[in-house]
Amino acid sequence: MGGGYGGTAAAKALDEIADVVLVEPRDAFVHNVAALRALVDPDWLLRIFLPYDRLLEHGRVVRDRAVRVEEDRVTIASGDEIPADYVVLATGSTYPFPAKTNVHDTSEALERYRLTHEALAAAKRVLVLGAGPVGLELTGEITSAWPDKHVTIVDPADDIVTGPFDPALREELHSQLADRSIELILRSALADDPPIAAGTPGAFTVSTAAGKEISADIWFRAHGVTPVSNYLGDGLQAARTDAGLIEVTRQLRVAGHDRVFALGDISTADVKMAGRAGRQAEIVAANIRALIAGESELADYEPMPPVIVLPLGPTGGASQLPGSDVAGAETTAEIKGAHMFLDRYAELFGIAATAR
């Protein structure tokens, strides 16, 4: 269940050996990794929406929403029930636009991105709430596309990109933000949200809790992950935490259930990143293969060490990679920033590079 990064990878890996049914309400996969690039450069827009029709060779994709899931069946919004020997929960999370869109129809999503692009292009001053990876990446995209725009980032945290990262990563990012004349206001939240909706045009002035006034023509929220797990039936509810996450074992099985797995943003297995969801999908697929074959020995998922690749536009950014020092703009652009993994996901969905 769920046609995001983890769900599609698991479905693809199991397609040869099982009767796979992927339940997903969207009409196309959204490559969220490149969504912020598509916001500032509309030439990317059509390239981040990838149809599901070539994902599976043997299985099928059901465009609907799961409303109740038990360990042996999934009930969808239409009222139909889909029986299952194994269930994989991969419904991900919601996040504020434009990093993610909650619109299920591609044409509507494209229109919203285009309208927001026009509003952003016309703005002279931009306010971004959140100095985490998404807030910095959004700021990097904006200042790469429009170097003359004034961008202010506000966050109550003590520093940017909090978490178990090397201080050298933050130092490198601070240096690049300063080179772009980004105004960074830390240790103080806004006293109140702006008076207009996020992503819509309109001049306004707000104040931080410390009394500093900020004027802008458009603003974006870059914080607030909400797991999508409100469909669990009575048999699975005990595994759901107060935060909406699903407790899993080291084999990524839902706690207390041998044939139900959870991965990605809804699981307690690791931090929430697309690359880790893909790795978890590999483990889930391998374990389901083993169970189908009658094997009792299953693979464990090992949480990854602190790793991040954070572009600031196509040519900027910094990365912390396993077993190496913090990398700067050139390496970050080579790993991710220049291409945003577009070809990798086009190949997964059976779309030739020339067709995009």
XYZ file of C-alpha atoms in Angstrom:
356
model
C 0.000 0.000 0.000
C 1.368 3.349 -1.050
C 3.012 4.255 -4.342
C 5.847 6.429 -3.052
C 9.561 5.651 -2.955
C 9.386 2.620 -0.659
C 6.107 1.174 -1.908
C 7.020 1.247 -5.590
C 10.442 -0.267 -4.924
C 8.932 -3.116 -2.897
C 6.207 -3.752 -5.491
C 8.738 -3.829 -8.317
C 10.997 -6.239 -6.423
C 8.123 -8.658 -5.726
C 6.449 -8.453 -9.147
C 8.145 -11.581 -10.512
C 7.197 -13.919 -7.676
C 3.891 -12.683 -6.278
C 0.503 -11.375 -7.363
C 1.237 -7.755 -6.456
C -1.528 -5.184 -5.976
C -0.304 -1.641 -5.341
C -2.980 0.642 -3.856
C -2.314 4.331 -4.521
C -4.754 7.280 -4.850
C -2.523 9.363 -7.161
C -2.607 8.946 -10.927
C 1.207 9.229 -11.097
C 4.267 8.840 -8.913
C 5.627 12.211 -7.786
C 9.416 12.433 -7.645
C 9.426 14.701 -4.595
C 13.219 14.817 -4.511
C 13.057 17.170 -7.518
C 9.859 19.038 -6.595
C 11.645 22.180 -5.398
C 13.692 22.310 -8.601
C 10.463 22.011 -10.594
C 8.982 24.907 -8.621
C 11.663 27.332 -9.795
C 12.170 25.764 -13.251
C 8.872 24.669 -14.868
C 10.806 22.748 -17.543
C 11.251 20.103 -14.836
C 7.579 19.856 -13.939
C 6.416 17.165 -16.359
C 9.533 15.161 -15.595
C 8.697 14.638 -11.910
C 5.262 13.070 -12.518
C 5.807 9.467 -13.636
C 2.809 7.290 -14.648
C 2.397 3.942 -12.908
C 1.329 2.019 -16.020
C 4.804 0.593 -16.749
C 5.923 -0.016 -13.184
C 4.671 -3.603 -12.900
C 4.831 -6.270 -15.582
C 2.624 -8.829 -13.844
C 0.925 -7.023 -10.967
C -1.520 -4.130 -11.035
C -1.944 -0.657 -9.585
C -5.347 0.164 -8.097
C -6.009 3.882 -8.003
C -7.830 4.220 -4.707
C -7.248 4.943 -1.048
C -7.013 2.364 1.716
C -9.566 3.097 4.448
C -9.037 -0.004 6.614
C -6.183 -2.468 6.709
C -6.054 -5.750 8.573
C -3.336 -8.375 8.437
C -5.091 -10.357 5.685
C -7.044 -7.748 3.685
C -7.236 -4.142 2.583
C -10.525 -2.272 2.255
C -10.403 0.631 -0.182
C -12.600 3.727 -0.443
C -14.758 2.181 -3.167
C -15.805 -0.486 -0.658
C -13.923 -3.309 -2.374
C -11.788 -5.658 -0.309
C -8.423 -6.916 -1.514
C -7.350 -10.169 0.182
C -3.659 -10.500 0.982
C -1.213 -13.092 2.238
C 1.304 -10.326 2.897
C 0.694 -6.625 3.441
C 3.300 -3.889 3.009
C 2.432 -0.524 4.549
C 4.263 2.254 2.702
C 1.845 5.173 2.733
C 4.478 7.762 3.631
C 3.730 11.174 5.053
C 2.268 14.544 4.251
C 4.449 17.646 4.146
C 3.743 21.287 3.277
C 3.676 22.302 -0.387
C 5.831 22.700 -2.481
C 8.114 19.940 -1.157
C 5.092 17.646 -1.479
C 1.642 18.046 -2.977
C -1.544 16.585 -1.505
C -3.343 16.775 -4.882
C -3.957 13.340 -6.411
C -4.616 14.465 -9.991
C -1.507 15.335 -12.009
C -3.135 18.109 -14.015
C -4.306 19.863 -10.841
C -0.893 19.461 -9.210
C 0.856 20.874 -12.277
C -1.427 23.902 -12.273
C -0.691 24.616 -8.618
C 3.062 24.410 -9.180
C 2.798 26.728 -12.195
C 0.727 29.307 -10.322
C 3.106 29.233 -7.369
C 6.074 29.566 -9.731
C 4.533 32.706 -11.224
C 3.893 34.170 -7.767
C 7.431 33.348 -6.646
C 8.984 34.768 -9.818
C 7.229 38.090 -9.197
C 8.217 38.307 -5.540
C 11.185 40.397 -4.426
C 11.329 39.157 -0.823
C 10.696 35.572 0.293
C 10.177 34.179 3.796
C 10.959 30.503 4.530
C 9.907 29.011 7.872
C 12.289 26.196 8.723
C 16.085 25.886 8.591
C 16.160 22.129 8.143
C 17.146 20.326 4.925
C 13.933 21.251 3.066
C 14.066 24.915 4.049
C 17.698 25.210 2.981
C 17.136 23.317 -0.255
C 14.158 25.516 -1.127
C 16.226 28.608 -0.386
C 19.054 27.260 -2.523
C 16.731 26.676 -5.468
C 15.221 30.158 -5.180
C 18.556 31.964 -4.949
C 20.039 29.898 -7.783
C 17.138 30.725 -10.102
C 16.840 34.362 -8.976
C 20.075 35.580 -7.344
C 18.627 39.059 -6.684
C 15.745 37.864 -4.487
C 16.066 38.510 -0.763
C 15.324 35.332 1.223
C 14.856 35.223 4.994
C 14.880 31.918 6.883
C 13.338 31.782 10.376
C 13.651 28.858 12.790
C 13.443 28.619 16.602
C 16.264 26.033 16.603
C 19.776 26.918 17.698
C 21.300 26.089 14.322
C 20.537 24.926 10.793
C 20.066 21.222 9.922
C 19.886 19.973 13.494
C 20.684 16.324 14.055
C 23.666 13.995 14.382
C 25.744 15.648 11.666
C 29.360 16.759 11.587
C 29.658 20.453 12.595
C 31.712 20.892 9.404
C 28.541 20.255 7.385
C 26.782 23.195 9.031
C 29.870 25.350 8.686
C 29.999 24.701 4.941
C 26.293 25.428 4.533
C 26.539 28.605 6.629
C 29.346 29.803 4.370
C 27.358 29.206 1.193
C 24.221 30.832 2.637
C 26.275 33.890 3.548
C 27.694 34.021 0.008
C 24.102 34.222 -1.247
C 23.221 36.973 1.261
C 20.560 34.812 2.922
C 19.136 36.411 6.068
C 19.121 33.713 8.737
C 17.128 34.278 11.943
C 17.572 31.465 14.470
C 16.416 30.916 18.068
C 13.180 32.801 17.475
C 9.866 31.751 15.936
C 7.285 34.101 14.444
C 4.852 35.623 16.887
C 2.058 34.721 14.429
C 1.870 33.116 10.999
C 1.728 35.481 7.999
C -1.778 36.811 7.231
C -1.909 35.166 3.783
C -1.772 31.516 2.778
C 1.622 29.957 2.138
C 2.706 30.019 -1.500
C 0.309 32.795 -2.516
C 1.317 36.330 -3.531
C 0.784 39.334 -1.288
C 3.012 41.754 0.588
C 2.989 41.432 4.388
C 5.019 42.179 7.491
C 5.348 39.827 10.457
C 7.336 39.904 13.695
C 9.378 37.279 15.471
C 8.746 36.489 19.105
C 11.837 38.595 19.829
C 10.254 41.598 18.096
C 12.169 41.662 14.806
C 10.006 42.707 11.832
C 10.230 40.815 8.527
C 8.633 41.973 5.266
C 8.047 39.611 2.341
C 5.896 39.118 -0.759
C 5.444 35.335 -0.423
C 6.228 32.697 2.201
C 6.637 28.933 2.497
C 6.453 26.513 5.400
C 9.331 24.020 5.445
C 8.550 21.887 8.482
C 5.830 19.531 9.630
C 5.980 15.827 8.679
C 2.748 13.889 9.383
C 2.753 10.085 8.919
C -0.226 8.697 6.982
C -1.312 5.715 9.078
C -4.903 6.421 10.104
C -6.289 3.430 8.212
C -5.147 0.664 10.574
C -7.850 -1.771 11.630
C -8.347 -3.064 15.148
C -5.841 -5.864 14.695
C -3.000 -3.471 13.829
C -3.833 -0.436 15.960
C -1.664 -1.546 18.875
C 1.464 -1.011 16.754
C 0.636 2.663 16.052
C 2.397 5.199 18.264
C 0.929 8.459 19.524
C 2.914 10.235 16.776
C 1.270 8.084 14.091
C 4.330 5.947 13.406
C 4.128 2.165 13.184
C 6.367 0.085 15.441
C 8.404 -2.453 13.492
C 10.851 -5.222 14.310
C 14.381 -5.386 12.921
C 12.931 -7.409 10.026
C 10.539 -4.474 9.372
C 7.545 -6.547 10.379
C 4.792 -4.643 12.151
C 5.129 -5.405 15.851
C 3.065 -8.475 16.699
C 2.417 -9.501 13.090
C 4.459 -11.944 11.013
C 3.090 -11.089 7.567
C 2.572 -7.336 7.744
C 5.510 -5.031 7.040
C 5.931 -1.250 7.283
C 8.618 0.950 5.786
C 9.548 4.517 4.976
C 8.091 7.562 6.702
C 5.456 5.624 8.652
C 7.842 3.142 10.298
C 9.986 3.564 13.394
C 12.956 1.929 11.618
C 15.056 4.966 10.703
C 15.038 8.668 9.844
C 12.728 9.747 7.050
C 14.540 9.985 3.710
C 13.728 8.580 0.277
C 17.009 6.676 0.041
C 16.386 4.896 3.321
C 12.875 3.959 2.241
C 14.395 2.354 -0.842
C 16.837 0.335 1.261
C 14.025 -0.750 3.575
C 12.029 -1.864 0.526
C 14.895 -4.174 -0.427
C 14.805 -5.802 3.016
C 11.015 -6.139 3.006
C 11.011 -7.705 -0.478
C 13.808 -10.122 0.491
C 11.951 -11.174 3.636
C 8.661 -11.735 1.816
C 10.522 -13.776 -0.792
C 11.999 -15.862 2.025
C 8.583 -16.421 3.631
C 7.042 -17.447 0.304
C 9.884 -19.946 -0.125
C 9.206 -21.373 3.338
C 12.384 -20.067 4.904
C 12.483 -19.010 8.548
C 15.670 -16.930 8.497
C 14.873 -13.294 7.662
C 17.153 -10.331 7.038
C 17.503 -7.497 9.543
C 17.428 -3.856 8.582
C 20.368 -1.904 9.946
C 19.723 1.837 10.369
C 22.122 3.862 8.275
C 24.729 6.188 9.795
C 24.135 9.952 9.546
C 24.174 10.683 5.808
C 22.809 13.686 3.949
C 23.191 15.161 0.482
C 21.786 18.692 0.581
C 21.928 20.669 -2.677
C 21.612 24.427 -2.764
C 20.455 24.608 -6.357
C 22.158 22.779 -9.251
C 25.727 23.745 -8.303
C 25.737 24.394 -4.547
C 25.293 22.544 -1.289
C 27.102 20.192 1.061
C 27.032 16.509 1.939
C 27.952 14.188 4.771
C 28.825 10.791 3.335
C 29.626 7.528 5.148
C 33.300 6.953 5.781
C 34.427 10.300 4.399
C 34.776 13.963 5.246
C 32.073 16.519 4.592
C 31.863 17.281 0.867
C 31.205 20.673 -0.659
C 29.327 22.078 -3.608
C 31.068 20.243 -6.443
C 30.608 16.749 -5.003
C 27.045 17.510 -3.898
C 26.144 18.677 -7.410
C 27.667 15.549 -8.904
C 25.865 13.191 -6.526
C 22.453 14.864 -6.646
C 22.142 18.572 -7.339
C 22.754 18.568 -11.081
C 20.264 15.796 -11.945
C 18.139 15.109 -8.817
C 18.119 11.368 -9.690
C 15.630 11.885 -12.518
C 17.047 9.197 -14.795
C 17.104 6.613 -12.000
C 13.378 6.966 -11.382
C 12.475 7.284 -15.055
C 14.134 3.897 -15.560
C 12.246 2.381 -12.619
C 8.960 3.458 -14.191
C 9.916 2.270 -17.683
C 10.265 5.741 -19.157
C 13.147 6.336 -21.570
C 15.204 9.479 -21.042
C 14.305 10.641 -24.550
C 10.596 10.476 -23.677
C 10.808 13.045 -20.880
